[in-house]
Coordinates of C-alpha atoms in Angstrom, one line a residue:
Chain A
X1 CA 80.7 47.7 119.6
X2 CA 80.9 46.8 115.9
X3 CA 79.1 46.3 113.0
X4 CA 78.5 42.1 113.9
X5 CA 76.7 42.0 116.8
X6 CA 73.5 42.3 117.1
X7 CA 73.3 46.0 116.6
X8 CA 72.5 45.4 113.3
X9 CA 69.5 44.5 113.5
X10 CA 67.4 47.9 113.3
X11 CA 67.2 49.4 110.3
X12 CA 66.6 52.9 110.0
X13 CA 64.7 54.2 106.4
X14 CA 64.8 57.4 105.3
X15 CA 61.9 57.7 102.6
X16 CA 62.2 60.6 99.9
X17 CA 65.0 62.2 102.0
X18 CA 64.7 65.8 100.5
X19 CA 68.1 67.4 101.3
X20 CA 72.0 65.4 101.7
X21 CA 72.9 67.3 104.7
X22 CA 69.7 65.5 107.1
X23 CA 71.2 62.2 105.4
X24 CA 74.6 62.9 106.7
X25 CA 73.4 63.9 109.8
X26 CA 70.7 60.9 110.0
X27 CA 74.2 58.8 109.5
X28 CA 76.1 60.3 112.0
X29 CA 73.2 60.0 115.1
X30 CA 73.2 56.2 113.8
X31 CA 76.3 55.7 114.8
X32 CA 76.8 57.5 117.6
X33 CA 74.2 55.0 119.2
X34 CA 75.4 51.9 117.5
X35 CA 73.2 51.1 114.5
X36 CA 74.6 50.8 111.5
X37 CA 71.7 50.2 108.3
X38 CA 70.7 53.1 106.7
X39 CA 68.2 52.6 103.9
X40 CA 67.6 55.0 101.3
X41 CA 64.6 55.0 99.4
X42 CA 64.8 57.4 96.3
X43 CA 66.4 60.5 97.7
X44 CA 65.3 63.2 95.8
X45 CA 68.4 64.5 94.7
X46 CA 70.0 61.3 93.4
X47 CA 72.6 59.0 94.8
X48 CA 75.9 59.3 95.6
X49 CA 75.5 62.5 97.3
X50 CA 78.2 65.1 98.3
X51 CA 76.3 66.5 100.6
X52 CA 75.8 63.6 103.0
X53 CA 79.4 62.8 103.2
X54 CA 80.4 66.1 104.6
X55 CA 77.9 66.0 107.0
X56 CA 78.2 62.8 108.4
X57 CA 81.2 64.0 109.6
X58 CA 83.1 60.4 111.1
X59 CA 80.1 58.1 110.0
X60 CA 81.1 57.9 106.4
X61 CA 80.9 55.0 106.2
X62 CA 77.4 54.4 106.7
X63 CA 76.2 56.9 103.9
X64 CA 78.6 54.9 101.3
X65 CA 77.4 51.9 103.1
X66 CA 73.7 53.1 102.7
X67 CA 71.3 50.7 100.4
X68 CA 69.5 52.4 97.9
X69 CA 66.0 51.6 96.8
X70 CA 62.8 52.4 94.5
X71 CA 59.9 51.9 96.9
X72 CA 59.4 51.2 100.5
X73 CA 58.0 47.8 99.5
X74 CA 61.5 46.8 98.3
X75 CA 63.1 48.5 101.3
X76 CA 61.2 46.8 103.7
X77 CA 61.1 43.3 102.0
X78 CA 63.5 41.2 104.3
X79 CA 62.1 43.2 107.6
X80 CA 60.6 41.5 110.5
X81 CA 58.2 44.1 111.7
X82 CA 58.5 47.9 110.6
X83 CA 57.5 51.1 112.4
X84 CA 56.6 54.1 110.9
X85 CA 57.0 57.5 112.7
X86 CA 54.9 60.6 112.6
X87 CA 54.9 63.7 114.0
X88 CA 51.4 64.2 115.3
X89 CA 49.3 61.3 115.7
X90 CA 46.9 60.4 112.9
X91 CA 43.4 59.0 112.9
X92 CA 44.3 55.6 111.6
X93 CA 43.8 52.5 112.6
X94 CA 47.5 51.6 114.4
X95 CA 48.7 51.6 117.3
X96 CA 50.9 54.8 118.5
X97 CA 53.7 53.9 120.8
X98 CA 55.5 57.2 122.3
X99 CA 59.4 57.1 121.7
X100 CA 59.6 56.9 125.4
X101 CA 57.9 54.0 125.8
X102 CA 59.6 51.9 123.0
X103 CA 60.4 49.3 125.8
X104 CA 57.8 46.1 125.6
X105 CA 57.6 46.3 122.1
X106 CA 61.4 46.2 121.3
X107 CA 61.7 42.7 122.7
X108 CA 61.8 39.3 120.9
X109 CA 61.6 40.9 117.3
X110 CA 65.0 40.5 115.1
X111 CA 64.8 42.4 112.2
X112 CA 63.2 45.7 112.7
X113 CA 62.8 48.5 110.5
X114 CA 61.7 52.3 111.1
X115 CA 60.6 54.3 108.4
X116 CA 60.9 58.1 108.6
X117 CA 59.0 60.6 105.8
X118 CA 59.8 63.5 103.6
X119 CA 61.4 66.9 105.5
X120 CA 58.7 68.9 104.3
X121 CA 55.7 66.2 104.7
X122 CA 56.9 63.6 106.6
X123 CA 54.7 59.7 105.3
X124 CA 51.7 60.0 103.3
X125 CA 48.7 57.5 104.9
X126 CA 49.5 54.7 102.2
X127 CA 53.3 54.6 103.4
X128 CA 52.1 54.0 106.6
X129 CA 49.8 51.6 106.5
X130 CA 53.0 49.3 105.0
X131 CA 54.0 49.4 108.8
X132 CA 53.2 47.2 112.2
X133 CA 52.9 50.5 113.9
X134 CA 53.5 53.5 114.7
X135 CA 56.0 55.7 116.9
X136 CA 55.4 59.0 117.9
X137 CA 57.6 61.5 119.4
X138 CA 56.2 63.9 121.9
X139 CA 56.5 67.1 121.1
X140 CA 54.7 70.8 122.2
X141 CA 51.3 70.7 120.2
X142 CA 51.9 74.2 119.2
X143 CA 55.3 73.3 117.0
X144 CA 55.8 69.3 116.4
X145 CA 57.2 69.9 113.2
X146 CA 60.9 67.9 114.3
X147 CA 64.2 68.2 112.0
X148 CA 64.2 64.8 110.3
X149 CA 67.9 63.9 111.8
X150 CA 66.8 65.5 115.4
X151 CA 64.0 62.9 114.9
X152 CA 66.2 59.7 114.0
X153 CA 68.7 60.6 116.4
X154 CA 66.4 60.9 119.4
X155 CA 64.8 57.6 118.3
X156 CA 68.2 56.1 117.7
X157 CA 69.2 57.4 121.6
X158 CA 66.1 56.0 122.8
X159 CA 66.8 52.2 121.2
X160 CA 70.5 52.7 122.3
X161 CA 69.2 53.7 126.1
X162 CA 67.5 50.1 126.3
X163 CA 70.0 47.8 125.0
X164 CA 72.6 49.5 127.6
X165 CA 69.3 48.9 130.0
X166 CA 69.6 44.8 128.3
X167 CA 72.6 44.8 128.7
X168 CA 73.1 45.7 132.8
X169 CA 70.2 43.4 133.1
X170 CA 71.7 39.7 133.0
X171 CA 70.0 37.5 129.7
X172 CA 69.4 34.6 132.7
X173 CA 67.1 36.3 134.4
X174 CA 63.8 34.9 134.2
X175 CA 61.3 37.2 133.9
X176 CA 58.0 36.9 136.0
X177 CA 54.8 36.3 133.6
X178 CA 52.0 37.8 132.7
X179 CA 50.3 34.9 134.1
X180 CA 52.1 34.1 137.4
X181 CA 51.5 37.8 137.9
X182 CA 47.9 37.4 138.1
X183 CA 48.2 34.7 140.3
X184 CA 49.8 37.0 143.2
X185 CA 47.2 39.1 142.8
X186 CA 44.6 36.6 142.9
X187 CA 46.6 34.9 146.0
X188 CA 47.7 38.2 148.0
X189 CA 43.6 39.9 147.4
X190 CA 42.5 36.3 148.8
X191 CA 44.7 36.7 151.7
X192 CA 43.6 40.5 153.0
X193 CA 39.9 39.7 151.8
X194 CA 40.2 37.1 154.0
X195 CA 41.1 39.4 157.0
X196 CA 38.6 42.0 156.2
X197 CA 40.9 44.4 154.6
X198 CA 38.0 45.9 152.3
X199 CA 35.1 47.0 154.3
X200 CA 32.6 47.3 151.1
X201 CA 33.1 46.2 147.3
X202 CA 33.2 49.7 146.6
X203 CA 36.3 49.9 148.3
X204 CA 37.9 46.0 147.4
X205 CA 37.5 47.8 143.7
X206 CA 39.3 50.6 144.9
X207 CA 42.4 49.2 146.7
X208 CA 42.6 46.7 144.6
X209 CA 43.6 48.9 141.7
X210 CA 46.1 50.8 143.4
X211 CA 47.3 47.7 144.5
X212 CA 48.0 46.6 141.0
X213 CA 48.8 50.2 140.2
X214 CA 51.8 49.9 143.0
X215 CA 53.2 46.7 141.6
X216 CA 53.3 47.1 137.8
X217 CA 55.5 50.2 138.5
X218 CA 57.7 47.7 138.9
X219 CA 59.9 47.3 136.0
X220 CA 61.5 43.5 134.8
X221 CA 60.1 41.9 138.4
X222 CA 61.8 38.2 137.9
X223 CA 59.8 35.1 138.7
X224 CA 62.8 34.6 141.6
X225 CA 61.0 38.3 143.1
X226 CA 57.5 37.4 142.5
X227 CA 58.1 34.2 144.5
X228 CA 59.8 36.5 147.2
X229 CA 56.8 38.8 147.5
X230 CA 54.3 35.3 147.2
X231 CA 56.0 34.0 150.3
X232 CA 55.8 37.0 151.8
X233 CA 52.1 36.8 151.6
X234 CA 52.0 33.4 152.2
X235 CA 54.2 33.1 155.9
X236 CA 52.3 36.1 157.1
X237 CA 49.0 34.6 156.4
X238 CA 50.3 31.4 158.7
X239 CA 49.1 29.0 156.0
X240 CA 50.2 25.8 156.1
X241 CA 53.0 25.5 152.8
Chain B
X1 CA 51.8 76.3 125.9
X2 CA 53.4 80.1 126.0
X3 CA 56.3 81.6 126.6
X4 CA 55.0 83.0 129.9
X5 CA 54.7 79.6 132.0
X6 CA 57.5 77.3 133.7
X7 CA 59.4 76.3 131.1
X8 CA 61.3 79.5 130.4
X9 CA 62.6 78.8 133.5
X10 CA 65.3 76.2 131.3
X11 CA 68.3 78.3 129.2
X12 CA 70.0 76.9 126.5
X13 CA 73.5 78.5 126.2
X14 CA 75.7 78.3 123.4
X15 CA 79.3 78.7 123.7
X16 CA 81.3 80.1 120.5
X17 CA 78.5 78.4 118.2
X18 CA 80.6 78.4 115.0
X19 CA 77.9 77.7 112.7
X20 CA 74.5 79.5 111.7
X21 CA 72.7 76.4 110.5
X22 CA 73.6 74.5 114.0
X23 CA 72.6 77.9 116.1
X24 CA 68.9 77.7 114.3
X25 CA 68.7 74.5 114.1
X26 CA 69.1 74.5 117.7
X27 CA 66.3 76.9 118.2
X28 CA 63.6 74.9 116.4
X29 CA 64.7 71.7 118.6
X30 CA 63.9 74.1 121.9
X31 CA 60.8 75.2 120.5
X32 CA 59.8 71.4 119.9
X33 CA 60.5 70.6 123.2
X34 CA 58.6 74.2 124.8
X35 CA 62.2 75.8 125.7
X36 CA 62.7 79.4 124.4
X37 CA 65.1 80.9 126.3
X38 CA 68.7 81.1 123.9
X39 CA 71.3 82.6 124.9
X40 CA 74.8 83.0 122.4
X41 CA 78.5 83.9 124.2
X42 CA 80.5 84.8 121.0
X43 CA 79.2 83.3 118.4
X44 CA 81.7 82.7 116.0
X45 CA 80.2 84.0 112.7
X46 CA 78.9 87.6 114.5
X47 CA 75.1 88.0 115.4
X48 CA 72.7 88.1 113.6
X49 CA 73.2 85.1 111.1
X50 CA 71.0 84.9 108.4
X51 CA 71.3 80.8 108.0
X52 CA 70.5 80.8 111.5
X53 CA 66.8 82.0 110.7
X54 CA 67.0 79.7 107.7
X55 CA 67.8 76.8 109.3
X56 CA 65.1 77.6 112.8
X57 CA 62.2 76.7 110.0
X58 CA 59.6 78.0 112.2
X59 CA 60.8 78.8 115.4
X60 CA 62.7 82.0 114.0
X61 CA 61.1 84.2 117.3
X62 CA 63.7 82.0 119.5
X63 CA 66.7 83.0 117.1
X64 CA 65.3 86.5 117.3
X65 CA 65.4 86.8 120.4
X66 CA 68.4 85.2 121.5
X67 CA 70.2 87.1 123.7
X68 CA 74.2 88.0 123.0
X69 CA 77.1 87.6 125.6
X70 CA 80.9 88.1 125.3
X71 CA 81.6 85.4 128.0
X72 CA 80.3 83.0 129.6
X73 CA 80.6 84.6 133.3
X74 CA 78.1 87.0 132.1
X75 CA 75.3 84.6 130.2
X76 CA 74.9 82.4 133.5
X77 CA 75.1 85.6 135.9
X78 CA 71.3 85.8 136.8
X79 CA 70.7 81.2 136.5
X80 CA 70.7 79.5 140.0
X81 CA 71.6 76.5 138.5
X82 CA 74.4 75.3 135.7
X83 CA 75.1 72.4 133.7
X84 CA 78.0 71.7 131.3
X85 CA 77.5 69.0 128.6
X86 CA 80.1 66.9 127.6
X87 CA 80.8 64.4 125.2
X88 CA 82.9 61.7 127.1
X89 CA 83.7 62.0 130.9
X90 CA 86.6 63.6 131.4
X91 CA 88.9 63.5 134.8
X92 CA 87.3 66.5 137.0
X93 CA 86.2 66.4 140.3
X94 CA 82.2 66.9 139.2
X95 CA 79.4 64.9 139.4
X96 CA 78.3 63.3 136.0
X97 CA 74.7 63.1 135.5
X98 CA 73.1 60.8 132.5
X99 CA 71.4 62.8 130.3
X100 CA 68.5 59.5 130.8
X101 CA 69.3 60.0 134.8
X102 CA 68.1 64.2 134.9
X103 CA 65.1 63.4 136.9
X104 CA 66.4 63.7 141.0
X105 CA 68.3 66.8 139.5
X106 CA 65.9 69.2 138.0
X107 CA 63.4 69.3 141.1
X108 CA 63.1 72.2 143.5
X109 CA 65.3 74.1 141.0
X110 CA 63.8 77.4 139.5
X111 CA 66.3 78.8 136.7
X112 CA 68.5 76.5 135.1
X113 CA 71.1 77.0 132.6
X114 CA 72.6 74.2 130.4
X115 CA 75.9 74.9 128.7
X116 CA 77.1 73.5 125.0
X117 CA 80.3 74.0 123.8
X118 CA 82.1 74.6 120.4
X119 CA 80.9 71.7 117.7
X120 CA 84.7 71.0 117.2
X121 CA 86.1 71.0 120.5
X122 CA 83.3 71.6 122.8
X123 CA 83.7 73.2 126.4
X124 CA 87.4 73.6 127.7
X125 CA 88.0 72.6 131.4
X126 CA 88.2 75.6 132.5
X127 CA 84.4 76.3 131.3
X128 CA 83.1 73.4 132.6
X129 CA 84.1 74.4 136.1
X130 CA 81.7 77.4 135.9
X131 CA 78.8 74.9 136.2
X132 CA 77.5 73.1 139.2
X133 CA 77.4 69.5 137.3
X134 CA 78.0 67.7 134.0
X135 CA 75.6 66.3 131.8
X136 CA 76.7 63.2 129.7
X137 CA 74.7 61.8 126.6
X138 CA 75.2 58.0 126.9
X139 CA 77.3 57.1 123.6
X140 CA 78.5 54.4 121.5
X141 CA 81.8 54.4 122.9
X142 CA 83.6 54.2 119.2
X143 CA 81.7 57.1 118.2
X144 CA 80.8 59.5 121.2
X145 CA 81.1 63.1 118.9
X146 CA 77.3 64.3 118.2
X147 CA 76.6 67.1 116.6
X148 CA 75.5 70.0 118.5
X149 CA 71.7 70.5 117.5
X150 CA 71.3 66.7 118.1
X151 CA 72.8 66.9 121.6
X152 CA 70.6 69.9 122.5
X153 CA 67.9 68.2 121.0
X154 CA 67.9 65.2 123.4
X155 CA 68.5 67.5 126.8
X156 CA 65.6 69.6 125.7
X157 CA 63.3 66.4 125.0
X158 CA 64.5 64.3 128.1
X159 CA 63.3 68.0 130.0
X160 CA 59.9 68.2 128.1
X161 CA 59.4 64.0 128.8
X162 CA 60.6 64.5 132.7
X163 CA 57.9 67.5 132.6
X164 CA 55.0 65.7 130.8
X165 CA 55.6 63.4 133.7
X166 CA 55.5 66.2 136.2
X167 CA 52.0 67.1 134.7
X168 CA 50.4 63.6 134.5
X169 CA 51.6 63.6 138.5
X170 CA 49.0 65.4 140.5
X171 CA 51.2 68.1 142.2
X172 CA 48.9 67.3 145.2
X173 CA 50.3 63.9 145.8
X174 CA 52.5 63.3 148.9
X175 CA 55.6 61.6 148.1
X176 CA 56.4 58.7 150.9
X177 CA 59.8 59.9 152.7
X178 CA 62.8 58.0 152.9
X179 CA 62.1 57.9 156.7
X180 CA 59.0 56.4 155.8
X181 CA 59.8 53.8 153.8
X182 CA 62.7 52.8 156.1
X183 CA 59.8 52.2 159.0
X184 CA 58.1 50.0 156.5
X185 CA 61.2 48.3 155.8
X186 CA 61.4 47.6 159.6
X187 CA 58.1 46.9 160.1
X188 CA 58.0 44.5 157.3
X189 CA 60.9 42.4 158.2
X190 CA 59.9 42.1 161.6
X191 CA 57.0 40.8 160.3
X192 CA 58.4 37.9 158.4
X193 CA 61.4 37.3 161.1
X194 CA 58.9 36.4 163.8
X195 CA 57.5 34.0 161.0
X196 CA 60.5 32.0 160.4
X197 CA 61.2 33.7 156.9
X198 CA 64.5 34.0 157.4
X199 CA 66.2 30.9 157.9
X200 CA 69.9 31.5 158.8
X201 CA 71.6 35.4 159.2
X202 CA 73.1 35.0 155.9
X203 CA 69.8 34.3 154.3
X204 CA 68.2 37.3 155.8
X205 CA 70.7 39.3 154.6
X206 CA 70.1 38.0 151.2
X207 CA 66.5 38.1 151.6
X208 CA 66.1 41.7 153.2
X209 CA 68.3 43.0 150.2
X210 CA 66.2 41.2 147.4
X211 CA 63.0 42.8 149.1
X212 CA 64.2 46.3 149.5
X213 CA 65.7 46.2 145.2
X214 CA 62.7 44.8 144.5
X215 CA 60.4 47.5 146.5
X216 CA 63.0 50.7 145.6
X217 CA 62.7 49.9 141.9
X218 CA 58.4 51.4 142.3
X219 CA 58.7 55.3 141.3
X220 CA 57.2 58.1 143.2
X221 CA 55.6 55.6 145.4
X222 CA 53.3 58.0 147.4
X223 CA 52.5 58.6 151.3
X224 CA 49.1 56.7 150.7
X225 CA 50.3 54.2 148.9
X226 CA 52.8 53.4 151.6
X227 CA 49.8 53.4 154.1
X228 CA 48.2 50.5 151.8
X229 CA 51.4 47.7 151.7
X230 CA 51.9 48.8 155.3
X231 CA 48.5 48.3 156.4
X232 CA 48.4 44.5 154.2
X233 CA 50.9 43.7 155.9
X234 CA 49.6 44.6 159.4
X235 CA 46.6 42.9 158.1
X236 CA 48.0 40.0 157.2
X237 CA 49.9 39.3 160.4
X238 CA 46.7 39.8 162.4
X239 CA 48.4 42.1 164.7
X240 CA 46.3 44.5 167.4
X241 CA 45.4 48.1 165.7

């Protein structure tokens, strides 16, 4: 991999980082999983820093690659869309996505941005509320308090985990929609209705949702599956095609 | 959580940690993640290590009460279960398990030890053959060398994600069996055969394949569940009950 493709993309910014060792080490779980931005805004103890060159240990040259700037407004100025992590979750008005579940939200955006806070403090409410969202990591609830690099680099694994996923997973694929979706379930509860598979609406409510709770388990289903599964439905109901 | 439930079941073992700062940073990762159990063979810098405690911010109790051993033999001598970590694969005759992949892995197993080597050189061959399996972080190939706190820090949260999940799953649920599944297989085929779905033997082959990737791809698809596409598709094919 290198520094054109389209790992580029996701920026990581570290606001107020507090000490150069965690910027060193930020740098060096970067590029062990392939991104390459760093973005620095105001590091408390100035810039160039010793520090986070001897920790980077290999990734060098991100740190003296790293862009340096004032406020997060400036940092974040040429972003698509820009998530802001937190330890626990806060009461504001954003949507939390777990780290784990970075999946749906990843796709179809090209320049993305991810804002991580202070060691000591992490983002104060304003700094959020610059951000899309927000991405939490889950952690015990008696100790979330998460090194600042262990937090970046887990993030930076996750990201890395579903580009590999992209990758394995052919770009021609077309993807079944949200829409044609609906219509197998519309299509298939038709079908068993039809033969008297619920007894009462109690239970059509019931099996219905663990119907639907069967199928969406199943991750990236093309529109060349869903068809599958619609003509299973439809030859074993005998209609006429 | 406490230190008295499941997930001191999970050791984190050190070999010949060389530095104080890695060791404690270690230890508050663990704690994040509900893991307490530490164990040190040799650390390089003696035991105790004052910048271990500085750097655990927190969870100072694991440090503390991390037990010492002078090899390795002795710090796995009461686990059931070992795993090395390594880096990149290297040629031995183990299995290499994902660090993403530990889920069929950590079931039915009741004390686990995972092994880290030496930040500069990590575990020699002959260390690695002490465990049962090896554990891989998926890497930027160009840039595969993390640093130690960060690798432990991703086992210990892909454990603490794959036990959330454990939790959310009702331990009552019955899992369908392979044996199971297969019969739906069979049955469901037959199903669609008599129909006409499959229009030449290459076809079904084709076909049968498609279903059963699209069909293996549902996790912990339960007993019940089973019961429910089995019974739609009895259903739909009107046959006798």
């Amino acid at each position: 991999m290198n520094e054109s493709d389209d790992n580029t993309k996701i920026s990581i910014i570290l606001v107020n980082p507090q000490m150069g060792e965690n910027i060193g080490a930020v740098a060096r779980s970067m590029k062990n999983f392939a991104l390459y931005d760093l973005r620095l805004v105001s590091p408390r103890d100035g810039w160039p820093n010793d520090k986070a060159i001897s920790t980077s240990v290999g990734a060098s040259n991100l740190v003296q690659n790293a862009k340096l700037y004032n406020n997060i407004t400036d940092a974040i100025s040429d972003l698509e869309y820009v998530y802001a992590t937190t330890a626990a979750r806060r009461d504001m008005n954003k949507q939390y996505i777990l780290s784990s579940n970075l999946k749906k939200y990843f796709s179809n955006i090209t320049k993305v941005g991810i804002l991580f806070g202070r060691e000591n403090s992490g983002l104060t409410n304003k700094e959020i509320s610059l951000a899309n969202k927000i991405i939490t990591i889950d952690t015990d609830k008696e100790f979330t308090s998460l090194n600042i690099a262990h937090s970046v680099s887990i993030i930076c694994y996750e990201i890395f985990k579903l580009k590999q996923k992209d990758k394995n997973f052919s770009k021609n694929i077309k993807l079944a929609t949200q829409f044609e979706i609906e219509n197998f379930y519309t299509h298939l509860f038709q079908s068993i209705e039809t033969q008297g598979f619920f007894k009462t609406s109690e239970k059509k409510e019931h099996i219905t949702q663990k119907i639907r709770n069967i199928f969406s388990r199943i991750e990236n289903l093309s529109h060349s599956e869903l068809q599958t599964l619609r003509g299973i439905v439809k030859i074993l109901s005998k209609e006429e095609s």
